[in-house]
Amino acid sequence: MKNDLLLQALKCETVERPPVWMMRQAGRYLPDFMKLKEKYDFFTRCQTPELATEITLMPIDQIGVDAAIIFSDILVVLQAMNIEVEMRDGIGPYIPKPINSKAALDQVILPDVVDHLDYVFEAVRMTKKELNERVPLIGFAGAPWTLLCYAVQGKSSKNFHQAKAICFEEPQMAKELLQRITITTIAYLREKVKAGADVIQLFDSWGGLLSPSDYQEFSWPYLKQIVDALSGSVPVIVFGKGCWFSLQDMSKSGAAALGIDWTCSARNARYLSGGQITLQGNFDPSRLLSPIPEIKTQVKQMINAFGKDRYIVNLGHGILPNIPVDHAKAFVDAVKEYQS
Ligand code: 1CP
């Protein structure tokens, strides 16, 4: 691997500078991506390995990040489980028949992931070939809790009340769904690793909606099963947005690194995670709207706060669609210019 900074940081090795990549770096704000978006709908982009590969490589060539993340979506796992998912303009993900009853749950299958999701594995193989060992490739999945949120609520929501209602009114049903998602996700990620993914990141984007004790019941045990199943083969990064309360458990789980959002200071994150594990984050994505000199100053301060080792520079959540490309590039350049 020509640039293995990310792998070094995940092994807690001493690095000349920390690696940098950005969550959701492969879409959203890049003009070339917007052009493809006019021509092909969302799931066509995911299901066509040539397109997924092209999109995955854009930020490597145009922004200079130290890792690629395969272009896909966390919701493809639900599709494989016989849950119909559409991507609607102005709404985002839309599930016409939400899983909100036992009858609906009966329709949810444990799929053969190779039959249903081979297009993802093909995209991983093709991207690995095109990358030609320039930088590592990250594969990903959603946490079972975050996928349950969409499956039950049927679309995005500020608070996912219907998803929570199922958990608290019908906990056995919710847990059955969480377990089926977990089993499918493990099979899916094992195939992604077989296809060539060097690192796996798990996104628990809605974990912070749960109380710490409910997180222990409805999210963490399922995430932990996935970490246990994968961490022997590749480094696993766990990102729970708003999940500062779980950093201690996560740090003892076998995960190689933990993602941090911008509401948690570097100092608190290091304290809560025990000070040994690699951390990733946590620039406020909106901060990329600041003038470039300000971005550069704040990136330097952020690296000083986390420390250059056991650290992966990233945003605290996905990049926003309205970020100017030169600002995203300035964020990456600031890391490359870093001197302690
Ligand atoms: O037509 C389009 O381009 C739709 C926008 C879009 C894109 C570019 C969606 C719909 N998904 C994606 C790609 C995507 N999604 C990636 C690919 C790699 C990359 O862009 O770098 C990844 C890693 C995801 C992961 C994802 N999807 C998450 C977890 C990360 C996060 O942002 O919290 C979540 C929650 C989703 C669901 C989803 N898919 C798409 C949208 C708009 C959403 C979020 C909707 C919501 O706010 O609930």
XYZ file of N, CA and C in Angstrom, residues 13 27 54 60-61 74 80 82 120 161 182 194 216 227 262 302:
48
model
N 0.195 2.956 15.506
C 1.609 3.225 15.254
C 1.879 4.728 15.249
N -19.890 11.745 -2.339
C -21.019 12.297 -3.084
C -21.254 13.741 -2.736
N -16.356 4.866 -10.093
C -16.007 6.225 -10.537
C -16.252 7.240 -9.418
N -10.518 10.899 -4.063
C -9.087 10.522 -4.001
C -8.325 11.404 -4.982
N -8.865 11.493 -6.205
C -8.178 12.246 -7.250
C -8.337 13.752 -7.072
N -26.226 2.631 3.403
C -26.514 1.671 4.472
C -27.832 0.926 4.207
N -32.006 -6.018 0.600
C -31.687 -7.450 0.478
C -32.581 -8.288 1.394
N -35.672 -7.963 1.789
C -37.042 -7.940 1.263
C -37.845 -6.749 1.786
N -22.496 -4.803 -4.925
C -21.621 -4.074 -3.988
C -20.230 -4.719 -3.995
N -39.810 8.610 16.509
C -40.723 8.178 17.581
C -41.364 6.817 17.316
N -28.680 -7.847 12.181
C -27.299 -8.140 12.615
C -26.725 -9.317 11.828
N -13.993 -9.998 1.934
C -13.477 -10.965 0.950
C -13.238 -10.287 -0.396
N -27.889 0.508 25.611
C -27.365 -0.792 26.062
C -28.288 -1.938 25.667
N -18.888 -6.225 15.586
C -17.456 -5.973 15.871
C -16.770 -7.314 16.154
N -18.937 16.327 16.777
C -18.334 17.591 17.202
C -18.852 18.115 18.536
N -7.435 21.333 16.291
C -8.082 20.034 16.527
C -7.035 18.919 16.634
